[in-house]
PDB file of C-alpha atoms in Angstrom:
ATOM      1  CA  MET J 216      -2.636  28.704  25.554  1.00 57.00           C
ATOM      2  CA  ILE J 217       0.577  30.554  24.735  1.00 63.00           C
ATOM      3  CA  CYS J 218       2.538  29.443  21.678  1.00 72.00           C
ATOM      4  CA  ASP J 219       6.238  30.155  21.465  1.00 78.00           C
ATOM      5  CA  ALA J 220       7.144  31.410  17.924  1.00 81.00           C
ATOM      6  CA  SER J 221      10.501  29.624  18.090  1.00 83.00           C
ATOM      7  CA  VAL J 222       8.682  26.268  18.554  1.00 85.00           C
ATOM      8  CA  VAL J 223       6.579  26.991  15.468  1.00 87.00           C
ATOM      9  CA  TRP J 224       9.490  28.092  13.340  1.00 87.00           C
ATOM     10  CA  SER J 225      11.673  25.156  14.508  1.00 88.00           C
ATOM     11  CA  GLY J 226       8.885  22.733  13.632  1.00 88.00           C
ATOM     12  CA  ASP J 227       8.365  24.384  10.285  1.00 88.00           C
ATOM     13  CA  SER J 228      12.094  24.104   9.542  1.00 89.00           C
ATOM     14  CA  ALA J 229      12.255  20.431  10.552  1.00 89.00           C
ATOM     15  CA  TYR J 230       9.261  19.543   8.317  1.00 89.00           C
ATOM     16  CA  ALA J 231      10.718  21.612   5.499  1.00 86.00           C
ATOM     17  CA  ALA J 232      13.935  19.567   5.720  1.00 84.00           C
ATOM     18  CA  LEU J 233      11.906  16.351   5.566  1.00 82.00           C
ATOM     19  CA  SER J 234       9.993  17.597   2.532  1.00 81.00           C
ATOM     20  CA  ALA J 235      12.881  19.149   0.560  1.00 76.00           C
ATOM     21  CA  GLY J 236      15.109  17.355  -1.810  1.00 63.00           C
ATOM     22  CA  SER J 237      18.029  17.752  -4.138  1.00 54.00           C
ATOM     23  CA  GLY J 238      15.852  18.509  -7.130  1.00 59.00           C
ATOM     24  CA  ILE J 239      16.206  15.064  -8.582  1.00 59.00           C
ATOM     25  CA  LEU J 240      15.190  13.067  -5.572  1.00 62.00           C
ATOM     26  CA  SER J 241      12.774  14.031  -2.832  1.00 73.00           C
ATOM     27  CA  ALA J 242      13.935  14.098   0.733  1.00 71.00           C
ATOM     28  CA  ALA J 243      11.846  10.983   1.312  1.00 71.00           C
ATOM     29  CA  GLN J 244      13.831   9.114  -1.313  1.00 76.00           C
ATOM     30  CA  GLU J 245      17.186  10.490  -0.092  1.00 77.00           C
ATOM     31  CA  LEU J 246      16.407   9.742   3.574  1.00 80.00           C
ATOM     32  CA  TYR J 247      14.621   6.393   2.983  1.00 77.00           C
ATOM     33  CA  ASP J 248      17.156   4.302   4.930  1.00 80.00           C
ATOM     34  CA  VAL J 249      17.679   6.872   7.672  1.00 82.00           C
ATOM     35  CA  VAL J 250      14.209   7.901   8.743  1.00 84.00           C
ATOM     36  CA  ASP J 251      11.598   5.572  10.231  1.00 88.00           C
ATOM     37  CA  PHE J 252       8.664   7.629   8.886  1.00 87.00           C
ATOM     38  CA  ASP J 253       6.020   5.444  10.498  1.00 90.00           C
ATOM     39  CA  ALA J 254       7.501   6.131  13.951  1.00 91.00           C
ATOM     40  CA  LEU J 255       8.013   9.807  13.135  1.00 91.00           C
ATOM     41  CA  PHE J 256       4.372  10.074  12.028  1.00 93.00           C
ATOM     42  CA  THR J 257       3.090   8.397  15.167  1.00 93.00           C
ATOM     43  CA  ALA J 258       5.329  10.201  17.684  1.00 95.00           C
ATOM     44  CA  THR J 259       5.637  13.689  16.180  1.00 94.00           C
ATOM     45  CA  ILE J 260       3.530  14.495  13.106  1.00 94.00           C
ATOM     46  CA  LEU J 261       0.213  13.166  14.338  1.00 95.00           C
ATOM     47  CA  PRO J 262       0.480  14.998  17.669  1.00 95.00           C
ATOM     48  CA  ASP J 263       1.491  18.188  15.869  1.00 94.00           C
ATOM     49  CA  LEU J 264      -1.524  17.928  13.586  1.00 95.00           C
ATOM     50  CA  GLU J 265      -3.805  17.516  16.628  1.00 93.00           C
ATOM     51  CA  ILE J 266      -2.761  20.838  18.187  1.00 91.00           C
ATOM     52  CA  THR J 267      -5.429  23.450  17.664  1.00 90.00           C
ATOM     53  CA  HIS J 268      -3.492  26.649  18.470  1.00 89.00           C
ATOM     54  CA  PRO J 269      -3.970  29.190  15.636  1.00 88.00           C
ATOM     55  CA  GLU J 270      -0.221  29.638  15.195  1.00 89.00           C
ATOM     56  CA  TYR J 271       0.143  25.920  14.413  1.00 92.00           C
ATOM     57  CA  LYS J 272      -1.386  26.438  10.980  1.00 94.00           C
ATOM     58  CA  ILE J 273       2.196  26.942   9.777  1.00 93.00           C
ATOM     59  CA  ILE J 274       3.215  23.553  11.152  1.00 94.00           C
ATOM     60  CA  HIS J 275       0.010  21.941   9.941  1.00 96.00           C
ATOM     61  CA  ARG J 276       0.673  23.020   6.421  1.00 95.00           C
ATOM     62  CA  ARG J 277       4.266  21.851   6.428  1.00 94.00           C
ATOM     63  CA  ALA J 278       3.465  18.585   8.221  1.00 95.00           C
ATOM     64  CA  LEU J 279       0.782  17.774   5.600  1.00 95.00           C
ATOM     65  CA  CYS J 280       3.293  18.463   2.823  1.00 92.00           C
ATOM     66  CA  THR J 281       5.659  16.046   4.532  1.00 91.00           C
ATOM     67  CA  VAL J 282       3.023  13.340   4.771  1.00 92.00           C
ATOM     68  CA  GLY J 283       2.115  13.787   1.119  1.00 89.00           C
ATOM     69  CA  GLN J 284       5.770  13.429   0.082  1.00 85.00           C
ATOM     70  CA  TRP J 285       6.514  10.386   2.221  1.00 85.00           C
ATOM     71  CA  THR J 286       3.256   8.431   1.548  1.00 85.00           C
ATOM     72  CA  SER J 287       4.367   6.991  -1.776  1.00 80.00           C
ATOM     73  CA  VAL J 288       7.925   6.343  -0.604  1.00 81.00           C
ATOM     74  CA  LYS J 289       7.774   4.856   2.903  1.00 81.00           C
ATOM     75  CA  PHE J 290       4.594   4.934   4.893  1.00 79.00           C
ATOM     76  CA  ASP J 291       2.719   2.014   6.457  1.00 75.00           C
ATOM     77  CA  LYS J 292       3.553  -0.167   3.469  1.00 70.00           C
ATOM     78  CA  SER J 293       2.124  -3.334   5.008  1.00 66.00           C
ATOM     79  CA  GLY J 294      -1.089  -1.608   6.019  1.00 66.00           C
ATOM     80  CA  CYS J 295      -1.037  -3.416   9.331  1.00 63.00           C
ATOM     81  CA  LEU J 296      -0.182  -0.285  11.368  1.00 62.00           C
ATOM     82  CA  GLY J 297      -3.405   1.508  10.498  1.00 83.00           C
ATOM     83  CA  LEU J 298      -1.559   4.785   9.971  1.00 88.00           C
ATOM     84  CA  ARG J 299      -3.420   5.688   6.817  1.00 88.00           C
ATOM     85  CA  ALA J 300      -6.682   5.709   8.760  1.00 90.00           C
ATOM     86  CA  HIS J 301      -5.111   8.298  11.099  1.00 92.00           C
ATOM     87  CA  VAL J 302      -4.206  10.370   8.019  1.00 92.00           C
ATOM     88  CA  TYR J 303      -7.793  10.304   6.753  1.00 92.00           C
ATOM     89  CA  GLN J 304      -9.093  11.296  10.217  1.00 93.00           C
ATOM     90  CA  VAL J 305      -6.728  14.256  10.386  1.00 95.00           C
ATOM     91  CA  LEU J 306      -7.534  15.276   6.836  1.00 93.00           C
ATOM     92  CA  VAL J 307     -11.272  15.375   7.636  1.00 92.00           C
ATOM     93  CA  LYS J 308     -10.519  17.643  10.597  1.00 94.00           C
ATOM     94  CA  LEU J 309      -8.152  19.914   8.693  1.00 94.00           C
ATOM     95  CA  MET J 310     -10.599  20.339   5.817  1.00 92.00           C
ATOM     96  CA  ALA J 311     -13.285  21.763   8.093  1.00 91.00           C
ATOM     97  CA  PRO J 312     -14.531  25.266   7.225  1.00 90.00           C
ATOM     98  CA  SER J 313     -13.198  26.641  10.486  1.00 92.00           C
ATOM     99  CA  VAL J 314      -9.582  25.795   9.567  1.00 93.00           C
ATOM    100  CA  ASP J 315      -7.276  28.220   7.793  1.00 92.00           C
ATOM    101  CA  LEU J 316      -7.807  28.121   4.036  1.00 89.00           C
ATOM    102  CA  VAL J 317      -4.152  27.452   3.206  1.00 91.00           C
ATOM    103  CA  VAL J 318      -4.165  24.432   5.538  1.00 94.00           C
ATOM    104  CA  ARG J 319      -7.448  23.228   4.006  1.00 92.00           C
ATOM    105  CA  ILE J 320      -6.043  23.397   0.462  1.00 90.00           C
ATOM    106  CA  THR J 321      -2.849  21.632   1.596  1.00 93.00           C
ATOM    107  CA  ALA J 322      -5.004  18.908   3.217  1.00 93.00           C
ATOM    108  CA  VAL J 323      -6.743  18.437  -0.164  1.00 90.00           C
ATOM    109  CA  GLU J 324      -3.395  18.143  -1.964  1.00 89.00           C
ATOM    110  CA  THR J 325      -2.244  15.665   0.654  1.00 92.00           C
ATOM    111  CA  LEU J 326      -5.415  13.617   0.204  1.00 90.00           C
ATOM    112  CA  GLU J 327      -4.758  13.469  -3.532  1.00 87.00           C
ATOM    113  CA  GLN J 328      -1.176  12.191  -2.900  1.00 88.00           C
ATOM    114  CA  VAL J 329      -2.290   9.624  -0.280  1.00 88.00           C
ATOM    115  CA  VAL J 330      -5.066   8.289  -2.554  1.00 87.00           C
ATOM    116  CA  ASP J 331      -2.977   8.338  -5.747  1.00 83.00           C
ATOM    117  CA  ASP J 332      -0.417   6.036  -4.097  1.00 80.00           C
ATOM    118  CA  PHE J 333       0.324   2.561  -5.428  1.00 78.00           C
ATOM    119  CA  GLU J 334      -0.321   1.224  -1.906  1.00 76.00           C
ATOM    120  CA  PHE J 335      -3.832   2.722  -1.768  1.00 81.00           C
ATOM    121  CA  TRP J 336      -6.324   0.577   0.132  1.00 81.00           C
ATOM    122  CA  PRO J 337      -9.920   1.692  -0.507  1.00 83.00           C
ATOM    123  CA  GLU J 338     -11.241  -0.259   2.519  1.00 86.00           C
ATOM    124  CA  VAL J 339      -9.170   2.035   4.777  1.00 87.00           C
ATOM    125  CA  LEU J 340     -10.627   5.146   3.089  1.00 86.00           C
ATOM    126  CA  LEU J 341     -14.289   4.044   2.989  1.00 87.00           C
ATOM    127  CA  PRO J 342     -15.187   4.954   6.624  1.00 92.00           C
ATOM    128  CA  TYR J 343     -14.028   8.562   5.873  1.00 90.00           C
ATOM    129  CA  LEU J 344     -15.204   8.796   2.279  1.00 87.00           C
ATOM    130  CA  SER J 345     -18.521  10.595   2.858  1.00 87.00           C
ATOM    131  CA  ASP J 346     -16.957  13.107   5.223  1.00 90.00           C
ATOM    132  CA  LEU J 347     -14.052  13.764   2.862  1.00 87.00           C
ATOM    133  CA  MET J 348     -16.398  14.190  -0.091  1.00 85.00           C
ATOM    134  CA  LEU J 349     -18.562  16.588   1.930  1.00 86.00           C
ATOM    135  CA  MET J 350     -15.537  18.672   2.835  1.00 86.00           C
ATOM    136  CA  LEU J 351     -14.267  18.563  -0.768  1.00 82.00           C
ATOM    137  CA  HIS J 352     -17.649  19.691  -2.082  1.00 78.00           C
ATOM    138  CA  SER J 353     -17.810  22.593   0.364  1.00 79.00           C
ATOM    139  CA  MET J 354     -14.315  23.676  -0.687  1.00 77.00           C
ATOM    140  CA  ALA J 355     -15.004  23.239  -4.394  1.00 69.00           C
ATOM    141  CA  CYS J 356     -17.691  25.841  -4.182  1.00 60.00           C
ATOM    142  CA  THR J 357     -15.072  28.420  -3.258  1.00 59.00           C
ATOM    143  CA  GLN J 358     -11.803  27.070  -4.716  1.00 55.00           C
ATOM    144  CA  SER J 359     -11.807  25.901  -8.313  1.00 53.00           C
ATOM    145  CA  SER J 360      -8.520  24.038  -7.915  1.00 51.00           C
ATOM    146  CA  VAL J 361     -10.260  21.610  -5.556  1.00 51.00           C
ATOM    147  CA  GLU J 362     -12.854  20.503  -8.104  1.00 54.00           C
ATOM    148  CA  LEU J 363     -10.662  17.727  -9.635  1.00 52.00           C
ATOM    149  CA  ILE J 364      -9.772  15.960  -6.372  1.00 60.00           C
ATOM    150  CA  PRO J 365     -13.094  14.103  -5.783  1.00 60.00           C
ATOM    151  CA  GLY J 366     -12.705  12.595  -9.236  1.00 64.00           C
ATOM    152  CA  CYS J 367      -9.241  11.324  -8.314  1.00 62.00           C
ATOM    153  CA  VAL J 368     -10.591   9.824  -5.074  1.00 66.00           C
ATOM    154  CA  LEU J 369     -13.579   8.167  -6.749  1.00 65.00           C
ATOM    155  CA  ARG J 370     -11.423   6.898  -9.668  1.00 68.00           C
ATOM    156  CA  GLN J 371      -9.052   5.130  -7.193  1.00 67.00           C
ATOM    157  CA  VAL J 372     -11.925   3.613  -5.155  1.00 69.00           C
ATOM    158  CA  SER J 373     -13.663   2.428  -8.367  1.00 70.00           C
ATOM    159  CA  ALA J 374     -10.445   0.942  -9.761  1.00 68.00           C
ATOM    160  CA  ALA J 375      -9.874  -0.962  -6.539  1.00 65.00           C
ATOM    161  CA  ALA J 376     -13.459  -2.231  -6.554  1.00 63.00           C
ATOM    162  CA  ARG J 377     -13.060  -3.501 -10.134  1.00 64.00           C
ATOM    163  CA  ARG J 378      -9.809  -5.264  -9.209  1.00 65.00           C
ATOM    164  CA  ASP J 379     -11.526  -6.940  -6.279  1.00 65.00           C
ATOM    165  CA  ALA J 380     -14.494  -8.008  -8.470  1.00 61.00           C
ATOM    166  CA  VAL J 381     -12.083  -9.700 -10.922  1.00 58.00           C
ATOM    167  CA  ARG J 382     -10.419 -11.743  -8.221  1.00 60.00           C
TER     168      ARG J 382
END
């Protein structure tokens, strides 16, 4: 499969614009009323993250950054769209040892942002939890910055379980 460099750089630029900000506000906050992020995720970001061409690692990294930024601002807020499950599926794939290390680390950072969101639903994460923990463990052996992320994930799942037990 041939990959046109202009397609990769155009995609990188578009995702950079969606992830940037004015310094005070993130692009997600500034573009809240303009961008339907759920539709953008479904129509563009998810398909981009599924492409396996080696040159797409540039787009994968930037798309993951975009997802991380938009998650807490405007992303499947009702939970009825099931988009967060797609994020977890993609994160499992992009944390695999065969994936570029920079993309893997960015996937870990995105996982932290998605899980550390006020709208976190542990029941959506649970089907992917063991795979994610396995990937995180394999990465923690080689990257010390990854060691803290499993604690964040488990803390959020535990807090949600305690809230449910109180109800």
